[in-house]
Amino acid sequence: MKVTNIAIKDFEVNIRTRRFQIIALLFIITSLGMIYSSKRLGISANLYETPFQMLFLSSFSNIFNYLISLSGILIGTTAISTELEKGTLRLIVSKPIHRDKVLLGKLLGGLLTLSITLSLFYTLTVVFALVLGVPLTRTDLIKFLVTLPFSLLYGLVFLNLGVLISIFAKKSKNAILLAVFTFLFFGFLLSIIAGVVAFAVAGLPPVPNIPENVTNLSEEQLEELFLKDPAYQSWLVGMATTAEKILYISPNYHYQEVIRMLFGGKPQISEVVSSLAYEESVVEDRPISESLSLIWQNILALMVMLLLPFPLAYTKFMKADLR
């Protein structure tokens, strides 16, 4: 039995499962929801230049980010544990094939499954934009397509983590619980922890000079007073910088930065904070090659996170009792 045979068989099994159908449906709904929301709300002309920049630089893209990580880790989590429970894995390794080829075949099968779901999202997003009349410039289309390999890399990081969990947990129920916790930790808990630590380090925000007629100011005017105060902006930058250092261990953060930079987001936190305070553009015109030079560390971090679990998964799988 060859590695490709195991990969194709794993892919065929994956796409027949209810899990894959739900994931594919979620990608379709996310694609349609993002484009439809963009159509209805329009773009914040002061902050962004095009609808696609707004989609992938604002909170709209968070759902896409979470969906890739969740689908990657769920596909990987059941790769070993489910077959171990069914006894089919013991049957496979009884044939003249080494275990490392089984493991590689499982990873390739997951890669194929992930590629199909991501291709579906990218294709439908362009189709929905054309059908619903959301402006899509040639530059935006190129930037959007350039993000595809990085979305796949990001999904593979979680796929690899899922396979590692699958090997250690053995039982699929335990593996899924661990996978959901890992997804929640990187997607939500780490951000909360980073926020709390950053606040503890930065301390209370400075209070700007309050005018005598403060009681006549509306809530929006009072908020503007704080946001435009230089000392408050400096405090916000300090908070964001501290939180960023903690989030550096998260693949979600690195992927978000890759997407943000490729769509022209301003690289410095201080520039972004200042732009938001004065409702100026948070993007700048620059070629893709320059954006890539700004995110090489994020790409390198994702590659390290992809490769890091593999030796552990390989060693454990080689010695595992598959009965």
Short mmCIF file of N, CA, C and O in Angstrom, two decimals, residues 145-275:
data_model
loop_
_atom_site.label_atom_id
_atom_site.label_comp_id
_atom_site.label_asym_id
_atom_site.label_seq_id
_atom_site.Cartn_x
_atom_site.Cartn_y
_atom_site.Cartn_z
N LEU A 145 -6.17 36.13 -3.70
CA LEU A 145 -5.64 34.82 -4.12
C LEU A 145 -4.28 34.53 -3.50
O LEU A 145 -3.94 33.38 -3.24
N VAL A 146 -3.50 35.59 -3.28
CA VAL A 146 -2.17 35.40 -2.66
C VAL A 146 -2.31 34.89 -1.22
O VAL A 146 -1.44 34.18 -0.72
N THR A 147 -3.44 35.21 -0.57
CA THR A 147 -3.62 34.73 0.81
C THR A 147 -3.94 33.23 0.88
O THR A 147 -3.80 32.64 1.95
N LEU A 148 -4.34 32.63 -0.24
CA LEU A 148 -4.76 31.21 -0.22
C LEU A 148 -3.68 30.28 0.33
O LEU A 148 -3.96 29.48 1.23
N PRO A 149 -2.42 30.32 -0.18
CA PRO A 149 -1.42 29.40 0.38
C PRO A 149 -1.17 29.62 1.87
O PRO A 149 -0.87 28.66 2.60
N PHE A 150 -1.31 30.87 2.34
CA PHE A 150 -1.10 31.13 3.77
C PHE A 150 -2.28 30.64 4.60
O PHE A 150 -2.10 30.21 5.74
N SER A 151 -3.49 30.70 4.02
CA SER A 151 -4.65 30.12 4.71
C SER A 151 -4.47 28.60 4.84
O SER A 151 -4.80 28.02 5.87
N LEU A 152 -3.92 28.00 3.80
CA LEU A 152 -3.67 26.55 3.83
C LEU A 152 -2.60 26.21 4.86
O LEU A 152 -2.73 25.23 5.61
N LEU A 153 -1.54 27.02 4.88
CA LEU A 153 -0.46 26.81 5.88
C LEU A 153 -1.02 26.91 7.29
O LEU A 153 -0.71 26.08 8.16
N TYR A 154 -1.86 27.91 7.52
CA TYR A 154 -2.48 28.12 8.84
C TYR A 154 -3.37 26.92 9.20
O TYR A 154 -3.33 26.42 10.33
N GLY A 155 -4.16 26.45 8.22
CA GLY A 155 -5.01 25.29 8.47
C GLY A 155 -4.19 24.05 8.77
O GLY A 155 -4.56 23.22 9.62
N LEU A 156 -3.03 23.92 8.10
CA LEU A 156 -2.17 22.75 8.33
C LEU A 156 -1.56 22.75 9.73
O LEU A 156 -1.32 21.68 10.30
N VAL A 157 -1.30 23.95 10.27
CA VAL A 157 -0.79 24.03 11.64
C VAL A 157 -1.77 23.35 12.60
O VAL A 157 -1.40 22.53 13.44
N PHE A 158 -3.06 23.66 12.43
CA PHE A 158 -4.08 23.07 13.31
C PHE A 158 -4.35 21.61 12.95
O PHE A 158 -4.68 20.81 13.82
N LEU A 159 -4.22 21.27 11.67
CA LEU A 159 -4.36 19.86 11.27
C LEU A 159 -3.30 19.01 11.97
O LEU A 159 -3.59 17.93 12.50
N ASN A 160 -2.07 19.51 11.97
CA ASN A 160 -0.96 18.80 12.62
C ASN A 160 -1.18 18.67 14.12
O ASN A 160 -0.91 17.62 14.71
N LEU A 161 -1.68 19.76 14.73
CA LEU A 161 -2.00 19.70 16.16
C LEU A 161 -3.09 18.66 16.43
O LEU A 161 -3.04 17.92 17.41
N GLY A 162 -4.07 18.61 15.52
CA GLY A 162 -5.16 17.64 15.66
C GLY A 162 -4.66 16.21 15.58
O GLY A 162 -5.08 15.33 16.36
N VAL A 163 -3.74 15.94 14.65
CA VAL A 163 -3.18 14.58 14.52
C VAL A 163 -2.40 14.22 15.77
O VAL A 163 -2.49 13.08 16.27
N LEU A 164 -1.65 15.18 16.30
CA LEU A 164 -0.89 14.94 17.54
C LEU A 164 -1.85 14.58 18.68
O LEU A 164 -1.62 13.62 19.43
N ILE A 165 -2.93 15.34 18.81
CA ILE A 165 -3.93 15.07 19.85
C ILE A 165 -4.55 13.69 19.62
O ILE A 165 -4.75 12.92 20.55
N SER A 166 -4.81 13.37 18.37
CA SER A 166 -5.44 12.10 18.02
C SER A 166 -4.58 10.91 18.44
O SER A 166 -5.08 9.89 18.90
N ILE A 167 -3.27 11.04 18.29
CA ILE A 167 -2.35 9.94 18.64
C ILE A 167 -2.27 9.77 20.15
O ILE A 167 -2.28 8.65 20.67
N PHE A 168 -2.22 10.89 20.87
CA PHE A 168 -2.07 10.81 22.33
C PHE A 168 -3.37 10.43 23.02
O PHE A 168 -3.38 9.71 24.01
N ALA A 169 -4.51 10.95 22.52
CA ALA A 169 -5.79 10.72 23.19
C ALA A 169 -6.34 9.32 22.94
O ALA A 169 -7.02 8.75 23.79
N LYS A 170 -6.06 8.76 21.75
CA LYS A 170 -6.52 7.43 21.34
C LYS A 170 -8.05 7.36 21.16
O LYS A 170 -8.54 6.98 20.12
N LYS A 171 -8.83 7.69 22.20
CA LYS A 171 -10.29 7.63 22.06
C LYS A 171 -10.79 8.92 21.41
O LYS A 171 -10.40 10.02 21.82
N SER A 172 -11.66 8.78 20.41
CA SER A 172 -12.10 9.94 19.64
C SER A 172 -12.83 10.98 20.49
O SER A 172 -12.70 12.19 20.26
N LYS A 173 -13.59 10.52 21.49
CA LYS A 173 -14.32 11.47 22.34
C LYS A 173 -13.35 12.37 23.09
O LYS A 173 -13.52 13.59 23.14
N ASN A 174 -12.30 11.76 23.67
CA ASN A 174 -11.30 12.56 24.40
C ASN A 174 -10.54 13.47 23.45
O ASN A 174 -10.21 14.61 23.78
N ALA A 175 -10.26 12.94 22.25
CA ALA A 175 -9.50 13.72 21.26
C ALA A 175 -10.29 14.97 20.85
O ALA A 175 -9.72 16.06 20.74
N ILE A 176 -11.59 14.82 20.63
CA ILE A 176 -12.41 15.96 20.22
C ILE A 176 -12.49 17.01 21.33
O ILE A 176 -12.41 18.21 21.08
N LEU A 177 -12.61 16.55 22.58
CA LEU A 177 -12.65 17.49 23.71
C LEU A 177 -11.36 18.29 23.80
O LEU A 177 -11.37 19.51 23.99
N LEU A 178 -10.22 17.60 23.65
CA LEU A 178 -8.94 18.29 23.69
C LEU A 178 -8.78 19.25 22.52
O LEU A 178 -8.23 20.35 22.65
N ALA A 179 -9.29 18.83 21.36
CA ALA A 179 -9.21 19.68 20.16
C ALA A 179 -10.02 20.96 20.35
O ALA A 179 -9.57 22.05 20.00
N VAL A 180 -11.22 20.82 20.90
CA VAL A 180 -12.08 21.99 21.12
C VAL A 180 -11.42 22.94 22.13
O VAL A 180 -11.43 24.17 21.94
N PHE A 181 -10.81 22.36 23.18
CA PHE A 181 -10.12 23.21 24.16
C PHE A 181 -8.95 23.95 23.50
O PHE A 181 -8.75 25.15 23.73
N THR A 182 -8.18 23.24 22.66
CA THR A 182 -7.04 23.88 21.97
C THR A 182 -7.53 25.01 21.07
O THR A 182 -6.93 26.09 21.04
N PHE A 183 -8.63 24.76 20.35
CA PHE A 183 -9.20 25.79 19.48
C PHE A 183 -9.63 27.01 20.29
O PHE A 183 -9.34 28.15 19.93
N LEU A 184 -10.33 26.75 21.41
CA LEU A 184 -10.79 27.86 22.26
C LEU A 184 -9.63 28.61 22.89
O LEU A 184 -9.67 29.84 23.02
N PHE A 185 -8.58 27.87 23.26
CA PHE A 185 -7.43 28.51 23.90
C PHE A 185 -6.77 29.51 22.95
O PHE A 185 -6.55 30.68 23.32
N PHE A 186 -6.45 29.06 21.73
CA PHE A 186 -5.77 29.96 20.79
C PHE A 186 -6.73 31.01 20.21
O PHE A 186 -6.30 32.11 19.88
N GLY A 187 -8.01 30.64 20.07
CA GLY A 187 -8.95 31.56 19.46
C GLY A 187 -9.48 32.64 20.40
O GLY A 187 -9.71 33.78 19.98
N PHE A 188 -9.66 32.28 21.69
CA PHE A 188 -10.32 33.21 22.60
C PHE A 188 -9.57 33.41 23.93
O PHE A 188 -9.30 34.54 24.33
N LEU A 189 -9.24 32.28 24.62
CA LEU A 189 -8.68 32.40 25.97
C LEU A 189 -7.37 33.16 25.99
O LEU A 189 -7.13 33.99 26.88
N LEU A 190 -6.49 32.88 25.03
CA LEU A 190 -5.18 33.54 25.01
C LEU A 190 -5.34 35.05 24.82
O LEU A 190 -4.58 35.84 25.40
N SER A 191 -6.33 35.45 24.01
CA SER A 191 -6.57 36.89 23.81
C SER A 191 -7.02 37.55 25.12
O SER A 191 -6.60 38.67 25.43
N ILE A 192 -7.86 36.84 25.88
CA ILE A 192 -8.32 37.38 27.16
C ILE A 192 -7.15 37.50 28.14
O ILE A 192 -6.97 38.52 28.81
N ILE A 193 -6.34 36.43 28.18
CA ILE A 193 -5.17 36.45 29.07
C ILE A 193 -4.23 37.60 28.70
O ILE A 193 -3.74 38.34 29.56
N ALA A 194 -3.99 37.75 27.39
CA ALA A 194 -3.10 38.81 26.91
C ALA A 194 -3.65 40.18 27.29
O ALA A 194 -2.89 41.08 27.70
N GLY A 195 -4.97 40.35 27.18
CA GLY A 195 -5.59 41.63 27.53
C GLY A 195 -5.45 41.94 29.01
O GLY A 195 -5.14 43.08 29.40
N VAL A 196 -5.67 40.92 29.85
CA VAL A 196 -5.57 41.12 31.31
C VAL A 196 -4.13 41.46 31.71
O VAL A 196 -3.89 42.39 32.50
N VAL A 197 -3.17 40.71 31.16
CA VAL A 197 -1.75 40.96 31.49
C VAL A 197 -1.34 42.35 31.01
O VAL A 197 -0.66 43.10 31.71
N ALA A 198 -1.76 42.70 29.78
CA ALA A 198 -1.40 44.02 29.23
C ALA A 198 -1.95 45.15 30.09
O ALA A 198 -1.27 46.15 30.33
N PHE A 199 -3.18 44.97 30.57
CA PHE A 199 -3.78 46.00 31.43
C PHE A 199 -3.04 46.10 32.76
O PHE A 199 -2.81 47.20 33.28
N ALA A 200 -2.65 44.93 33.29
CA ALA A 200 -1.91 44.92 34.56
C ALA A 200 -0.56 45.62 34.41
O ALA A 200 -0.11 46.33 35.32
N VAL A 201 0.08 45.44 33.25
CA VAL A 201 1.39 46.07 33.01
C VAL A 201 1.24 47.56 32.75
O VAL A 201 1.99 48.39 33.29
N ALA A 202 0.25 47.93 31.94
CA ALA A 202 0.09 49.35 31.54
C ALA A 202 -0.53 50.20 32.64
O ALA A 202 -0.31 51.41 32.71
N GLY A 203 -1.32 49.57 33.52
CA GLY A 203 -1.97 50.33 34.58
C GLY A 203 -3.21 51.06 34.08
O GLY A 203 -3.65 50.86 32.94
N LEU A 204 -3.74 51.92 34.93
CA LEU A 204 -4.96 52.65 34.57
C LEU A 204 -4.68 53.67 33.47
O LEU A 204 -3.58 54.23 33.40
N PRO A 205 -5.65 53.92 32.59
CA PRO A 205 -5.42 54.89 31.50
C PRO A 205 -5.33 56.31 32.04
O PRO A 205 -5.99 56.65 33.03
N PRO A 206 -4.52 57.15 31.39
CA PRO A 206 -4.44 58.55 31.82
C PRO A 206 -5.74 59.28 31.50
O PRO A 206 -6.39 58.99 30.50
N VAL A 207 -6.08 60.21 32.33
CA VAL A 207 -7.31 61.00 32.11
C VAL A 207 -6.94 62.31 31.43
O VAL A 207 -6.09 63.06 31.94
N PRO A 208 -7.51 62.61 30.26
CA PRO A 208 -7.17 63.86 29.57
C PRO A 208 -7.76 65.07 30.29
O PRO A 208 -8.57 64.94 31.22
N ASN A 209 -7.36 66.24 29.86
CA ASN A 209 -7.91 67.47 30.43
C ASN A 209 -9.40 67.56 30.11
O ASN A 209 -9.80 67.58 28.94
N ILE A 210 -10.20 67.56 31.14
CA ILE A 210 -11.65 67.59 30.95
C ILE A 210 -12.14 69.04 30.90
O ILE A 210 -11.85 69.83 31.80
N PRO A 211 -12.88 69.42 29.86
CA PRO A 211 -13.39 70.79 29.79
C PRO A 211 -14.48 71.04 30.85
O PRO A 211 -15.07 70.09 31.39
N GLU A 212 -14.70 72.30 31.12
CA GLU A 212 -15.67 72.63 32.17
C GLU A 212 -17.09 72.19 31.83
O GLU A 212 -17.88 71.88 32.69
N ASN A 213 -17.39 72.18 30.52
CA ASN A 213 -18.76 71.80 30.11
C ASN A 213 -18.90 70.30 29.86
O ASN A 213 -19.66 69.87 29.00
N VAL A 214 -18.14 69.48 30.63
CA VAL A 214 -18.14 68.03 30.39
C VAL A 214 -19.54 67.42 30.52
O VAL A 214 -19.89 66.46 29.85
N THR A 215 -20.37 68.02 31.40
CA THR A 215 -21.71 67.47 31.59
C THR A 215 -22.59 67.63 30.36
O THR A 215 -23.58 66.94 30.20
N ASN A 216 -22.19 68.57 29.48
CA ASN A 216 -22.98 68.79 28.26
C ASN A 216 -22.54 67.89 27.10
O ASN A 216 -23.17 67.87 26.05
N LEU A 217 -21.41 67.19 27.30
CA LEU A 217 -20.88 66.36 26.21
C LEU A 217 -21.65 65.05 26.11
O LEU A 217 -22.04 64.46 27.13
N SER A 218 -21.85 64.60 24.88
CA SER A 218 -22.48 63.29 24.67
C SER A 218 -21.45 62.19 24.92
O SER A 218 -20.25 62.46 25.03
N GLU A 219 -21.94 60.95 24.97
CA GLU A 219 -21.04 59.82 25.20
C GLU A 219 -20.00 59.71 24.08
O GLU A 219 -18.83 59.41 24.31
N GLU A 220 -20.44 59.97 22.82
CA GLU A 220 -19.54 59.90 21.68
C GLU A 220 -18.46 60.98 21.76
O GLU A 220 -17.28 60.74 21.47
N GLN A 221 -18.86 62.19 22.18
CA GLN A 221 -17.89 63.29 22.28
C GLN A 221 -16.86 63.01 23.38
O GLN A 221 -15.69 63.33 23.24
N LEU A 222 -17.34 62.43 24.49
CA LEU A 222 -16.44 62.10 25.59
C LEU A 222 -15.45 61.02 25.16
O LEU A 222 -14.25 61.07 25.48
N GLU A 223 -15.96 60.03 24.41
CA GLU A 223 -15.09 58.96 23.90
C GLU A 223 -14.03 59.53 22.95
O GLU A 223 -12.86 59.15 23.00
N GLU A 224 -14.45 60.47 22.13
CA GLU A 224 -13.52 61.11 21.19
C GLU A 224 -12.44 61.90 21.93
O GLU A 224 -11.28 61.92 21.52
N LEU A 225 -12.85 62.51 23.02
CA LEU A 225 -11.91 63.29 23.84
C LEU A 225 -10.78 62.39 24.35
O LEU A 225 -9.60 62.77 24.34
N PHE A 226 -11.16 61.20 24.79
CA PHE A 226 -10.16 60.25 25.28
C PHE A 226 -9.27 59.76 24.14
O PHE A 226 -8.05 59.75 24.24
N LEU A 227 -9.92 59.32 23.03
CA LEU A 227 -9.19 58.69 21.94
C LEU A 227 -8.16 59.62 21.31
O LEU A 227 -7.08 59.18 20.89
N LYS A 228 -8.47 60.92 21.27
CA LYS A 228 -7.56 61.87 20.61
C LYS A 228 -6.51 62.44 21.55
O LYS A 228 -5.66 63.22 21.12
N ASP A 229 -6.57 62.06 22.80
CA ASP A 229 -5.57 62.54 23.75
C ASP A 229 -4.25 61.77 23.52
O ASP A 229 -4.23 60.53 23.54
N PRO A 230 -3.12 62.47 23.28
CA PRO A 230 -1.84 61.79 23.00
C PRO A 230 -1.41 60.82 24.10
O PRO A 230 -0.89 59.74 23.80
N ALA A 231 -1.63 61.19 25.34
CA ALA A 231 -1.23 60.32 26.46
C ALA A 231 -2.07 59.04 26.45
O ALA A 231 -1.55 57.94 26.70
N TYR A 232 -3.36 59.20 26.12
CA TYR A 232 -4.23 58.01 26.07
C TYR A 232 -3.83 57.10 24.89
O TYR A 232 -3.82 55.89 25.01
N GLN A 233 -3.48 57.73 23.76
CA GLN A 233 -3.04 56.95 22.60
C GLN A 233 -1.76 56.17 22.94
O GLN A 233 -1.61 55.01 22.56
N SER A 234 -0.85 56.83 23.65
CA SER A 234 0.41 56.17 24.05
C SER A 234 0.11 54.99 24.97
O SER A 234 0.74 53.93 24.87
N TRP A 235 -0.87 55.18 25.86
CA TRP A 235 -1.26 54.09 26.77
C TRP A 235 -1.85 52.91 25.97
O TRP A 235 -1.54 51.75 26.24
N LEU A 236 -2.69 53.24 24.97
CA LEU A 236 -3.27 52.18 24.12
C LEU A 236 -2.19 51.41 23.35
O LEU A 236 -2.24 50.19 23.25
N VAL A 237 -1.21 52.14 22.83
CA VAL A 237 -0.11 51.50 22.09
C VAL A 237 0.67 50.56 23.02
O VAL A 237 1.03 49.44 22.64
N GLY A 238 0.93 51.01 24.25
CA GLY A 238 1.63 50.17 25.22
C GLY A 238 0.85 48.90 25.54
O GLY A 238 1.43 47.81 25.60
N MET A 239 -0.47 49.06 25.69
CA MET A 239 -1.34 47.89 25.94
C MET A 239 -1.25 46.90 24.78
O MET A 239 -1.07 45.69 24.97
N ALA A 240 -1.39 47.43 23.56
CA ALA A 240 -1.41 46.58 22.37
C ALA A 240 -0.07 45.89 22.16
O ALA A 240 -0.01 44.71 21.77
N THR A 241 1.02 46.60 22.44
CA THR A 241 2.36 46.02 22.26
C THR A 241 2.60 44.87 23.23
O THR A 241 3.14 43.83 22.86
N THR A 242 2.18 45.05 24.49
CA THR A 242 2.34 43.98 25.49
C THR A 242 1.49 42.77 25.12
O THR A 242 1.97 41.62 25.18
N ALA A 243 0.23 43.02 24.74
CA ALA A 243 -0.65 41.91 24.35
C ALA A 243 -0.09 41.18 23.13
O ALA A 243 -0.15 39.94 23.04
N GLU A 244 0.48 41.93 22.21
CA GLU A 244 1.03 41.34 20.99
C GLU A 244 2.17 40.36 21.31
O GLU A 244 2.28 39.31 20.68
N LYS A 245 3.00 40.71 22.30
CA LYS A 245 4.12 39.83 22.67
C LYS A 245 3.61 38.49 23.20
O LYS A 245 4.21 37.44 22.95
N ILE A 246 2.51 38.53 23.95
CA ILE A 246 1.94 37.27 24.48
C ILE A 246 1.29 36.46 23.36
O ILE A 246 1.42 35.25 23.29
N LEU A 247 0.61 37.18 22.44
CA LEU A 247 -0.09 36.49 21.35
C LEU A 247 0.86 35.91 20.32
O LEU A 247 0.43 35.21 19.40
N TYR A 248 2.16 36.20 20.47
CA TYR A 248 3.13 35.70 19.49
C TYR A 248 3.17 34.17 19.46
O TYR A 248 3.62 33.59 18.48
N ILE A 249 2.71 33.51 20.53
CA ILE A 249 2.72 32.04 20.54
C ILE A 249 1.48 31.47 19.85
O ILE A 249 1.32 30.25 19.74
N SER A 250 0.60 32.35 19.39
CA SER A 250 -0.66 31.89 18.77
C SER A 250 -0.58 31.90 17.25
O SER A 250 -0.25 32.94 16.65
N PRO A 251 -0.89 30.77 16.59
CA PRO A 251 -0.94 30.79 15.12
C PRO A 251 -2.01 31.73 14.59
O PRO A 251 -1.86 32.30 13.51
N ASN A 252 -3.09 31.91 15.36
CA ASN A 252 -4.17 32.83 14.93
C ASN A 252 -3.64 34.24 14.73
O ASN A 252 -3.99 34.92 13.77
N TYR A 253 -2.80 34.68 15.66
CA TYR A 253 -2.24 36.04 15.58
C TYR A 253 -1.37 36.20 14.32
O TYR A 253 -1.51 37.19 13.58
N HIS A 254 -0.50 35.22 14.07
CA HIS A 254 0.41 35.33 12.92
C HIS A 254 -0.38 35.31 11.61
O HIS A 254 -0.05 36.06 10.68
N TYR A 255 -1.41 34.46 11.54
CA TYR A 255 -2.22 34.41 10.31
C TYR A 255 -2.95 35.74 10.11
O TYR A 255 -3.01 36.26 8.99
N GLN A 256 -3.50 36.29 11.19
CA GLN A 256 -4.22 37.57 11.09
C GLN A 256 -3.29 38.67 10.60
O GLN A 256 -3.69 39.53 9.80
N GLU A 257 -2.06 38.65 11.08
CA GLU A 257 -1.09 39.65 10.65
C GLU A 257 -0.74 39.48 9.16
O GLU A 257 -0.59 40.46 8.43
N VAL A 258 -0.61 38.23 8.72
CA VAL A 258 -0.32 37.96 7.30
C VAL A 258 -1.43 38.54 6.42
O VAL A 258 -1.17 39.24 5.44
N ILE A 259 -2.67 38.26 6.79
CA ILE A 259 -3.81 38.75 6.01
C ILE A 259 -3.85 40.28 6.04
O ILE A 259 -4.06 40.94 5.02
N ARG A 260 -3.66 40.86 7.22
CA ARG A 260 -3.73 42.32 7.38
C ARG A 260 -2.67 43.02 6.53
O ARG A 260 -2.96 44.00 5.83
N MET A 261 -1.45 42.50 6.57
CA MET A 261 -0.37 43.14 5.82
C MET A 261 -0.57 42.98 4.31
O MET A 261 -0.31 43.90 3.55
N LEU A 262 -1.04 41.81 3.88
CA LEU A 262 -1.23 41.58 2.44
C LEU A 262 -2.30 42.51 1.86
O LEU A 262 -2.25 42.88 0.69
N PHE A 263 -3.28 42.88 2.69
CA PHE A 263 -4.32 43.80 2.21
C PHE A 263 -3.96 45.26 2.48
O PHE A 263 -4.81 46.13 2.37
N GLY A 264 -2.69 45.52 2.86
CA GLY A 264 -2.22 46.90 2.94
C GLY A 264 -2.38 47.57 4.29
O GLY A 264 -2.29 48.81 4.36
N GLY A 265 -2.63 46.79 5.35
CA GLY A 265 -2.76 47.41 6.68
C GLY A 265 -1.47 48.10 7.11
O GLY A 265 -0.37 47.66 6.77
N LYS A 266 -1.61 49.20 7.85
CA LYS A 266 -0.41 49.90 8.32
C LYS A 266 0.34 49.02 9.32
O LYS A 266 -0.27 48.42 10.21
N PRO A 267 1.68 48.95 9.19
CA PRO A 267 2.42 47.97 10.00
C PRO A 267 2.58 48.34 11.47
O PRO A 267 2.59 47.46 12.32
N GLN A 268 2.71 49.64 11.80
CA GLN A 268 2.97 50.02 13.19
C GLN A 268 1.67 50.16 13.98
O GLN A 268 0.71 50.76 13.51
N ILE A 269 1.68 49.64 15.20
CA ILE A 269 0.49 49.73 16.06
C ILE A 269 0.14 51.20 16.33
O ILE A 269 -1.03 51.59 16.32
N SER A 270 1.17 52.02 16.56
CA SER A 270 0.93 53.45 16.85
C SER A 270 0.21 54.13 15.67
O SER A 270 -0.65 54.98 15.88
N GLU A 271 0.57 53.72 14.44
CA GLU A 271 -0.08 54.31 13.26
C GLU A 271 -1.56 53.91 13.19
O GLU A 271 -2.42 54.71 12.84
N VAL A 272 -1.82 52.63 13.53
CA VAL A 272 -3.20 52.13 13.49
C VAL A 272 -4.05 52.84 14.55
O VAL A 272 -5.17 53.28 14.28
N VAL A 273 -3.51 52.96 15.78
CA VAL A 273 -4.24 53.61 16.87
C VAL A 273 -4.54 55.06 16.50
O VAL A 273 -5.65 55.56 16.67
N SER A 274 -3.53 55.75 15.96
CA SER A 274 -3.71 57.15 15.58
C SER A 274 -4.75 57.28 14.45
O SER A 274 -5.60 58.17 14.48
N SER A 275 -4.69 56.37 13.49
CA SER A 275 -5.64 56.41 12.36
C SER A 275 -7.07 56.20 12.84
O SER A 275 -8.00 56.87 12.39
#
